PDB file of C-alpha atoms and ligand atoms in Angstrom:
ATOM      1  CA  UNK A1202     134.776 175.469 103.523  1.00  0.00           C
ATOM      2  CA  UNK A1203     138.903 176.071 102.118  1.00  0.00           C
ATOM      3  CA  UNK A1204     140.266 178.660 104.420  1.00  0.00           C
ATOM      4  CA  UNK A1205     137.327 180.363 105.903  1.00  0.00           C
ATOM      5  CA  UNK A1206     136.619 178.863 108.960  1.00  0.00           C
ATOM      6  CA  UNK A1207     133.185 179.957 110.472  1.00  0.00           C
ATOM      7  CA  UNK A1208     133.043 181.515 114.223  1.00  0.00           C
ATOM      8  CA  UNK A1209     131.054 178.219 115.104  1.00  0.00           C
ATOM      9  CA  UNK A1210     133.143 175.972 113.688  1.00  0.00           C
ATOM     10  CA  UNK A1211     136.394 177.953 115.672  1.00  0.00           C
ATOM     11  CA  UNK A1212     134.046 177.266 118.745  1.00  0.00           C
ATOM     12  CA  UNK A1213     133.539 173.530 117.652  1.00  0.00           C
ATOM     13  CA  UNK A1214     137.223 173.052 117.072  1.00  0.00           C
ATOM     14  CA  UNK A1215     138.249 174.851 121.145  1.00  0.00           C
ATOM     15  CA  UNK A1216     135.617 172.650 122.092  1.00  0.00           C
ATOM     16  CA  UNK A1217     136.954 169.734 121.250  1.00  0.00           C
ATOM     17  CA  UNK A1218     140.480 170.848 122.202  1.00  0.00           C
ATOM     18  CA  UNK A1219     139.143 171.318 125.472  1.00  0.00           C
ATOM     19  CA  UNK A1220     137.677 167.910 126.010  1.00  0.00           C
ATOM     20  CA  UNK A1221     140.263 166.283 124.869  1.00  0.00           C
ATOM     21  CA  UNK A1222     142.695 168.067 127.237  1.00  0.00           C
ATOM     22  CA  UNK A1223     139.863 167.463 130.000  1.00  0.00           C
ATOM     23  CA  UNK A1224     140.463 163.962 129.227  1.00  0.00           C
ATOM     24  CA  UNK A1225     143.738 163.982 129.455  1.00  0.00           C
ATOM     25  CA  UNK A1226     143.877 166.361 132.636  1.00  0.00           C
ATOM     26  CA  UNK A1227     141.211 163.804 134.550  1.00  0.00           C
ATOM     27  CA  UNK A1228     143.361 160.962 133.243  1.00  0.00           C
ATOM     28  CA  UNK A1229     143.915 159.598 136.992  1.00  0.00           C
ATOM     29  CA  UNK A1230     140.364 160.415 137.923  1.00  0.00           C
ATOM     30  CA  UNK A1231     139.170 158.353 134.702  1.00  0.00           C
ATOM     31  CA  UNK A1232     140.791 155.347 135.766  1.00  0.00           C
ATOM     32  CA  UNK A1233     138.802 155.236 139.027  1.00  0.00           C
ATOM     33  CA  UNK A1234     135.771 156.533 137.447  1.00  0.00           C
ATOM     34  CA  UNK A1235     134.582 154.319 134.419  1.00  0.00           C
ATOM     35  CA  UNK A1236     131.324 156.002 134.416  1.00  0.00           C
ATOM     36  CA  UNK A1237     133.285 159.346 133.579  1.00  0.00           C
ATOM     37  CA  UNK A1238     135.304 157.847 131.064  1.00  0.00           C
ATOM     38  CA  UNK A1239     132.228 156.673 129.219  1.00  0.00           C
ATOM     39  CA  UNK A1240     130.532 159.782 129.480  1.00  0.00           C
ATOM     40  CA  UNK A1241     133.129 161.671 127.765  1.00  0.00           C
ATOM     41  CA  UNK A1242     133.026 159.216 124.497  1.00  0.00           C
ATOM     42  CA  UNK A1243     128.924 159.231 124.711  1.00  0.00           C
ATOM     43  CA  UNK A1244     126.773 160.951 122.488  1.00  0.00           C
ATOM     44  CA  UNK A1245     123.276 160.275 121.571  1.00  0.00           C
ATOM     45  CA  UNK A1246     122.594 158.270 118.453  1.00  0.00           C
ATOM     46  CA  UNK A1247     121.867 160.552 115.391  1.00  0.00           C
ATOM     47  CA  UNK A1248     118.937 161.733 114.258  1.00  0.00           C
ATOM     48  CA  UNK A1249     117.149 161.454 110.784  1.00  0.00           C
ATOM     49  CA  UNK A1250     114.152 162.109 109.018  1.00  0.00           C
ATOM     50  CA  UNK A1251     110.482 160.675 109.573  1.00  0.00           C
ATOM     51  CA  UNK A1252     110.257 160.610 105.567  1.00  0.00           C
ATOM     52  CA  UNK A1253     107.300 160.257 103.773  1.00  0.00           C
ATOM     53  CA  UNK A1254     105.663 156.778 104.357  1.00  0.00           C
ATOM     54  CA  UNK A1255     105.863 156.874 107.697  1.00  0.00           C
ATOM     55  CA  UNK A1256     102.442 155.313 108.858  1.00  0.00           C
ATOM     56  CA  UNK A1257     100.940 155.222 112.504  1.00  0.00           C
ATOM     57  CA  UNK A1258      99.520 152.592 114.248  1.00  0.00           C
ATOM     58  CA  UNK A1259     101.716 149.459 112.800  1.00  0.00           C
ATOM     59  CA  UNK A1260     100.607 146.198 114.398  1.00  0.00           C
ATOM     60  CA  UNK A1261     102.690 144.655 117.764  1.00  0.00           C
ATOM     61  CA  UNK A1262     105.357 142.201 115.993  1.00  0.00           C
ATOM     62  CA  UNK A1263     109.091 141.686 115.858  1.00  0.00           C
ATOM     63  CA  UNK A1264     109.014 139.493 112.936  1.00  0.00           C
ATOM     64  CA  UNK A1265     108.086 142.030 109.904  1.00  0.00           C
ATOM     65  CA  UNK A1266     108.619 139.653 107.008  1.00  0.00           C
ATOM     66  CA  UNK A1267     106.648 136.350 106.602  1.00  0.00           C
ATOM     67  CA  UNK A1268     108.696 133.126 105.239  1.00  0.00           C
ATOM     68  CA  UNK A1269     107.167 134.164 101.591  1.00  0.00           C
ATOM     69  CA  UNK A1270     108.646 137.746 101.860  1.00  0.00           C
ATOM     70  CA  UNK A1271     111.205 138.022  98.737  1.00  0.00           C
ATOM     71  CA  UNK A1272     114.402 139.283  99.550  1.00  0.00           C
ATOM     72  CA  UNK A1273     117.577 138.084 101.745  1.00  0.00           C
ATOM     73  CA  UNK A1274     116.392 137.514 105.157  1.00  0.00           C
ATOM     74  CA  UNK A1275     117.857 140.190 107.883  1.00  0.00           C
ATOM     75  CA  UNK A1276     118.152 139.959 111.579  1.00  0.00           C
ATOM     76  CA  UNK A1277     118.841 143.229 113.585  1.00  0.00           C
ATOM     77  CA  UNK A1278     119.173 143.380 116.881  1.00  0.00           C
ATOM     78  CA  UNK A1279     120.860 146.107 119.500  1.00  0.00           C
ATOM     79  CA  UNK A1280     120.221 147.565 122.618  1.00  0.00           C
ATOM     80  CA  UNK A1281     118.723 150.920 123.731  1.00  0.00           C
ATOM     81  CA  UNK A1282     120.733 152.731 126.292  1.00  0.00           C
ATOM     82  CA  UNK A1283     119.969 155.923 127.775  1.00  0.00           C
ATOM     83  CA  UNK A1284     121.900 159.068 127.746  1.00  0.00           C
ATOM     84  CA  UNK A1285     125.152 157.452 129.759  1.00  0.00           C
ATOM     85  CA  UNK A1286     125.405 155.185 126.776  1.00  0.00           C
ATOM     86  CA  UNK A1287     125.446 152.411 129.840  1.00  0.00           C
ATOM     87  CA  UNK A1288     121.932 151.909 131.292  1.00  0.00           C
ATOM     88  CA  UNK A1289     119.616 149.922 128.898  1.00  0.00           C
ATOM     89  CA  UNK A1290     115.977 150.942 128.614  1.00  0.00           C
ATOM     90  CA  UNK A1291     113.440 148.340 128.882  1.00  0.00           C
ATOM     91  CA  UNK A1292     110.065 149.171 127.657  1.00  0.00           C
ATOM     92  CA  UNK A1293     111.302 151.251 125.062  1.00  0.00           C
ATOM     93  CA  UNK A1294     108.648 151.406 122.067  1.00  0.00           C
ATOM     94  CA  UNK A1295     110.319 150.866 118.665  1.00  0.00           C
ATOM     95  CA  UNK A1296     108.429 151.368 115.449  1.00  0.00           C
ATOM     96  CA  UNK A1297     109.832 150.148 112.418  1.00  0.00           C
ATOM     97  CA  UNK A1298     108.924 150.330 108.714  1.00  0.00           C
ATOM     98  CA  UNK A1299     110.619 150.066 105.239  1.00  0.00           C
ATOM     99  CA  UNK A1300     110.597 149.081 101.852  1.00  0.00           C
ATOM    100  CA  UNK A1301     110.288 145.401 100.407  1.00  0.00           C
ATOM    101  CA  UNK A1302     113.041 143.982  98.359  1.00  0.00           C
ATOM    102  CA  UNK A1303     111.677 145.879  95.130  1.00  0.00           C
ATOM    103  CA  UNK A1304     111.891 149.208  96.829  1.00  0.00           C
ATOM    104  CA  UNK A1305     108.230 149.498  97.281  1.00  0.00           C
ATOM    105  CA  UNK A1306     106.541 150.432 100.613  1.00  0.00           C
ATOM    106  CA  UNK A1307     102.872 149.803 101.222  1.00  0.00           C
ATOM    107  CA  UNK A1308     101.425 152.804 100.533  1.00  0.00           C
ATOM    108  CA  UNK A1309     101.858 154.914  97.662  1.00  0.00           C
ATOM    109  CA  UNK A1310     100.502 157.933  99.206  1.00  0.00           C
ATOM    110  CA  UNK A1311     103.244 159.820 100.412  1.00  0.00           C
ATOM    111  CA  UNK A1312     103.034 161.779 103.759  1.00  0.00           C
ATOM    112  CA  UNK A1313      99.485 159.919 104.520  1.00  0.00           C
ATOM    113  CA  UNK A1314     100.828 159.027 108.125  1.00  0.00           C
ATOM    114  CA  UNK A1315      97.114 157.713 108.881  1.00  0.00           C
ATOM    115  CA  UNK A1316      96.137 155.822 106.034  1.00  0.00           C
ATOM    116  CA  UNK A1317      94.561 152.752 107.127  1.00  0.00           C
ATOM    117  CA  UNK A1318      95.236 149.958 105.233  1.00  0.00           C
ATOM    118  CA  UNK A1319      96.993 146.515 105.957  1.00  0.00           C
ATOM    119  CA  UNK A1320     100.382 147.220 107.120  1.00  0.00           C
ATOM    120  CA  UNK A1321     103.097 145.511 105.391  1.00  0.00           C
ATOM    121  CA  UNK A1322     106.457 145.263 106.689  1.00  0.00           C
ATOM    122  CA  UNK A1323     105.936 147.430 109.463  1.00  0.00           C
ATOM    123  CA  UNK A1324     105.592 146.678 113.088  1.00  0.00           C
ATOM    124  CA  UNK A1325     105.830 147.926 116.713  1.00  0.00           C
ATOM    125  CA  UNK A1326     107.793 146.345 119.438  1.00  0.00           C
ATOM    126  CA  UNK A1327     109.380 147.145 123.144  1.00  0.00           C
ATOM    127  CA  UNK A1328     112.802 146.266 124.367  1.00  0.00           C
ATOM    128  CA  UNK A1329     113.041 143.346 126.553  1.00  0.00           C
ATOM    129  CA  UNK A1330     113.810 143.781 130.632  1.00  0.00           C
ATOM    130  CA  UNK A1331     117.601 144.376 128.987  1.00  0.00           C
ATOM    131  CA  UNK A1332     116.841 147.086 127.037  1.00  0.00           C
ATOM    132  CA  UNK A1333     117.089 144.704 123.812  1.00  0.00           C
ATOM    133  CA  UNK A1334     115.081 143.984 120.770  1.00  0.00           C
ATOM    134  CA  UNK A1335     115.508 141.534 117.630  1.00  0.00           C
ATOM    135  CA  UNK A1336     113.645 142.602 114.457  1.00  0.00           C
ATOM    136  CA  UNK A1337     113.470 139.848 111.900  1.00  0.00           C
ATOM    137  CA  UNK A1338     112.716 140.903 108.517  1.00  0.00           C
ATOM    138  CA  UNK A1339     114.323 141.057 104.751  1.00  0.00           C
ATOM    139  CA  UNK A1340     117.029 143.550 103.263  1.00  0.00           C
ATOM    140  CA  UNK A1341     115.032 146.472 101.866  1.00  0.00           C
ATOM    141  CA  UNK A1342     115.123 147.539  98.172  1.00  0.00           C
ATOM    142  CA  UNK A1343     116.361 151.282  96.910  1.00  0.00           C
ATOM    143  CA  UNK A1344     114.140 153.071  95.796  1.00  0.00           C
ATOM    144  CA  UNK A1345     113.968 156.858  93.922  1.00  0.00           C
ATOM    145  CA  UNK A1346     112.532 159.842  95.678  1.00  0.00           C
ATOM    146  CA  UNK A1347     109.171 160.278  94.338  1.00  0.00           C
ATOM    147  CA  UNK A1348     108.330 163.476  92.584  1.00  0.00           C
ATOM    148  CA  UNK A1349     106.700 166.260  93.856  1.00  0.00           C
ATOM    149  CA  UNK A1350     107.271 165.931  97.402  1.00  0.00           C
ATOM    150  CA  UNK A1351     106.944 169.235  99.177  1.00  0.00           C
ATOM    151  CA  UNK A1352     110.190 170.329 100.080  1.00  0.00           C
ATOM    152  CA  UNK A1353     111.934 167.462  98.316  1.00  0.00           C
ATOM    153  CA  UNK A1354     111.593 168.160  94.780  1.00  0.00           C
ATOM    154  CA  UNK A1355     114.918 168.874  94.006  1.00  0.00           C
ATOM    155  CA  UNK A1356     115.751 165.167  95.162  1.00  0.00           C
ATOM    156  CA  UNK A1357     112.993 163.780  92.795  1.00  0.00           C
ATOM    157  CA  UNK A1358     114.397 160.785  90.882  1.00  0.00           C
ATOM    158  CA  UNK A1359     117.309 159.886  93.447  1.00  0.00           C
ATOM    159  CA  UNK A1360     118.146 156.579  94.390  1.00  0.00           C
ATOM    160  CA  UNK A1361     118.219 156.408  97.985  1.00  0.00           C
ATOM    161  CA  UNK A1362     120.453 153.717  99.641  1.00  0.00           C
ATOM    162  CA  UNK A1363     118.831 150.370 101.199  1.00  0.00           C
ATOM    163  CA  UNK A1364     117.443 151.653 104.690  1.00  0.00           C
ATOM    164  CA  UNK A1365     115.316 150.664 107.362  1.00  0.00           C
ATOM    165  CA  UNK A1366     113.379 153.168 109.268  1.00  0.00           C
ATOM    166  CA  UNK A1367     113.513 153.104 112.798  1.00  0.00           C
ATOM    167  CA  UNK A1368     111.809 155.330 115.575  1.00  0.00           C
ATOM    168  CA  UNK A1369     112.243 154.814 119.325  1.00  0.00           C
ATOM    169  CA  UNK A1370     110.160 156.035 122.631  1.00  0.00           C
ATOM    170  CA  UNK A1371     110.694 156.392 126.245  1.00  0.00           C
ATOM    171  CA  UNK A1372     109.113 158.226 128.712  1.00  0.00           C
ATOM    172  CA  UNK A1373     111.810 160.102 130.169  1.00  0.00           C
ATOM    173  CA  UNK A1374     114.097 160.636 126.881  1.00  0.00           C
ATOM    174  CA  UNK A1375     113.602 162.540 123.445  1.00  0.00           C
ATOM    175  CA  UNK A1376     111.805 160.279 120.911  1.00  0.00           C
ATOM    176  CA  UNK A1377     114.524 159.389 118.203  1.00  0.00           C
ATOM    177  CA  UNK A1378     113.988 158.938 114.510  1.00  0.00           C
ATOM    178  CA  UNK A1379     116.566 156.922 112.482  1.00  0.00           C
ATOM    179  CA  UNK A1380     117.309 155.329 108.976  1.00  0.00           C
ATOM    180  CA  UNK A1381     119.402 152.911 109.264  1.00  0.00           C
ATOM    181  CA  UNK A1382     121.888 152.250 106.343  1.00  0.00           C
ATOM    182  CA  UNK A1383     124.096 149.443 105.418  1.00  0.00           C
ATOM    183  CA  UNK A1384     128.138 150.011 105.164  1.00  0.00           C
ATOM    184  CA  UNK A1385     129.192 149.495 101.650  1.00  0.00           C
ATOM    185  CA  UNK A1386     126.022 150.446  99.991  1.00  0.00           C
ATOM    186  CA  UNK A1387     127.042 152.883  96.864  1.00  0.00           C
ATOM    187  CA  UNK A1388     124.311 155.137  97.172  1.00  0.00           C
ATOM    188  CA  UNK A1389     124.949 156.341 100.651  1.00  0.00           C
ATOM    189  CA  UNK A1390     127.739 159.335  99.504  1.00  0.00           C
ATOM    190  CA  UNK A1391     125.414 160.664  97.131  1.00  0.00           C
ATOM    191  CA  UNK A1392     122.408 160.449  99.376  1.00  0.00           C
ATOM    192  CA  UNK A1393     121.598 163.668 101.332  1.00  0.00           C
ATOM    193  CA  UNK A1394     120.588 162.194 104.461  1.00  0.00           C
ATOM    194  CA  UNK A1395     122.497 158.992 104.557  1.00  0.00           C
ATOM    195  CA  UNK A1396     125.710 161.094 103.089  1.00  0.00           C
ATOM    196  CA  UNK A1397     125.639 162.770 106.342  1.00  0.00           C
ATOM    197  CA  UNK A1398     125.133 160.403 109.072  1.00  0.00           C
ATOM    198  CA  UNK A1399     127.613 157.700 108.662  1.00  0.00           C
ATOM    199  CA  UNK A1400     127.156 156.638 112.228  1.00  0.00           C
ATOM    200  CA  UNK A1401     123.792 155.167 111.274  1.00  0.00           C
ATOM    201  CA  UNK A1402     124.956 152.461 108.869  1.00  0.00           C
ATOM    202  CA  UNK A1403     125.108 149.270 110.211  1.00  0.00           C
ATOM    203  CA  UNK A1404     128.048 146.856 109.355  1.00  0.00           C
ATOM    204  CA  UNK A1405     126.169 143.206 108.289  1.00  0.00           C
ATOM    205  CA  UNK A1406     127.591 139.798 108.693  1.00  0.00           C
ATOM    206  CA  UNK A1407     126.591 136.758 106.787  1.00  0.00           C
ATOM    207  CA  UNK A1408     125.431 133.662 109.081  1.00  0.00           C
ATOM    208  CA  UNK A1409     124.558 130.939 107.009  1.00  0.00           C
ATOM    209  CA  UNK A1410     121.458 132.077 105.226  1.00  0.00           C
ATOM    210  CA  UNK A1411     120.797 135.169 107.170  1.00  0.00           C
ATOM    211  CA  UNK A1412     122.096 138.657 107.334  1.00  0.00           C
ATOM    212  CA  UNK A1413     122.932 139.916 110.690  1.00  0.00           C
ATOM    213  CA  UNK A1414     123.370 143.646 111.832  1.00  0.00           C
ATOM    214  CA  UNK A1415     123.777 145.048 115.171  1.00  0.00           C
ATOM    215  CA  UNK A1416     122.758 148.750 116.298  1.00  0.00           C
ATOM    216  CA  UNK A1417     122.600 149.891 119.613  1.00  0.00           C
ATOM    217  CA  UNK A1418     120.520 152.940 120.340  1.00  0.00           C
ATOM    218  CA  UNK A1419     121.447 155.886 122.789  1.00  0.00           C
ATOM    219  CA  UNK A1420     118.265 158.305 123.626  1.00  0.00           C
ATOM    220  CA  UNK A1421     119.062 161.871 124.953  1.00  0.00           C
ATOM    221  CA  UNK A1422     117.716 162.644 128.030  1.00  0.00           C
ATOM    222  CA  UNK A1423     114.562 164.809 128.138  1.00  0.00           C
ATOM    223  CA  UNK A1424     115.273 166.362 131.868  1.00  0.00           C
TER     224      UNK A1424
HETATM  225 FE1  FE2 B2775     112.324 155.132 103.377  1.00  0.00          FE
END
């Protein structure tokens, strides 16, 4: 940091300046080509780790939490787009998993992705014909990083911000794994994952007894 600037950092800055000048230079063209304008500001959604509590094979359902589930009700909606940030992707497969209101997952066996028990607060769903999804659930609780996780030993005991895990797959795009956080969570800043991914934090709105969040996803093209 400080005054020292790595060659890569210089390159990044040069690239940004170049892109900025390109946008200015292409101003007249941009007015005639909104698709190009969109493309210049368009980025694939940031990716994040899968985490130790992923489990393969959750049932198909968009309602993760039944009426008796403790916690504040949350409805998460959004659209999955292709790499141009404009083309909706119907039929994208979304996997969602999260902790309960007390910060507990339905398993306490980290890394056992194929463990077969009943799935709780997990589900899979497809985006509709407009590329949209809607998940009904509860606000997840925070939890500490478990001890003795290979590679994560130094983070043991660190309280993670509340988050929902999501993984999106579509046949012509690169699968994307995310952790979705919530703006204003004081545990985001010191979290080794959330702290570096501000674009994955959702702004929640209160709607009667519901909290609502919108999160659109942009997948990177695989070709
Ligand atoms: Fe998690």
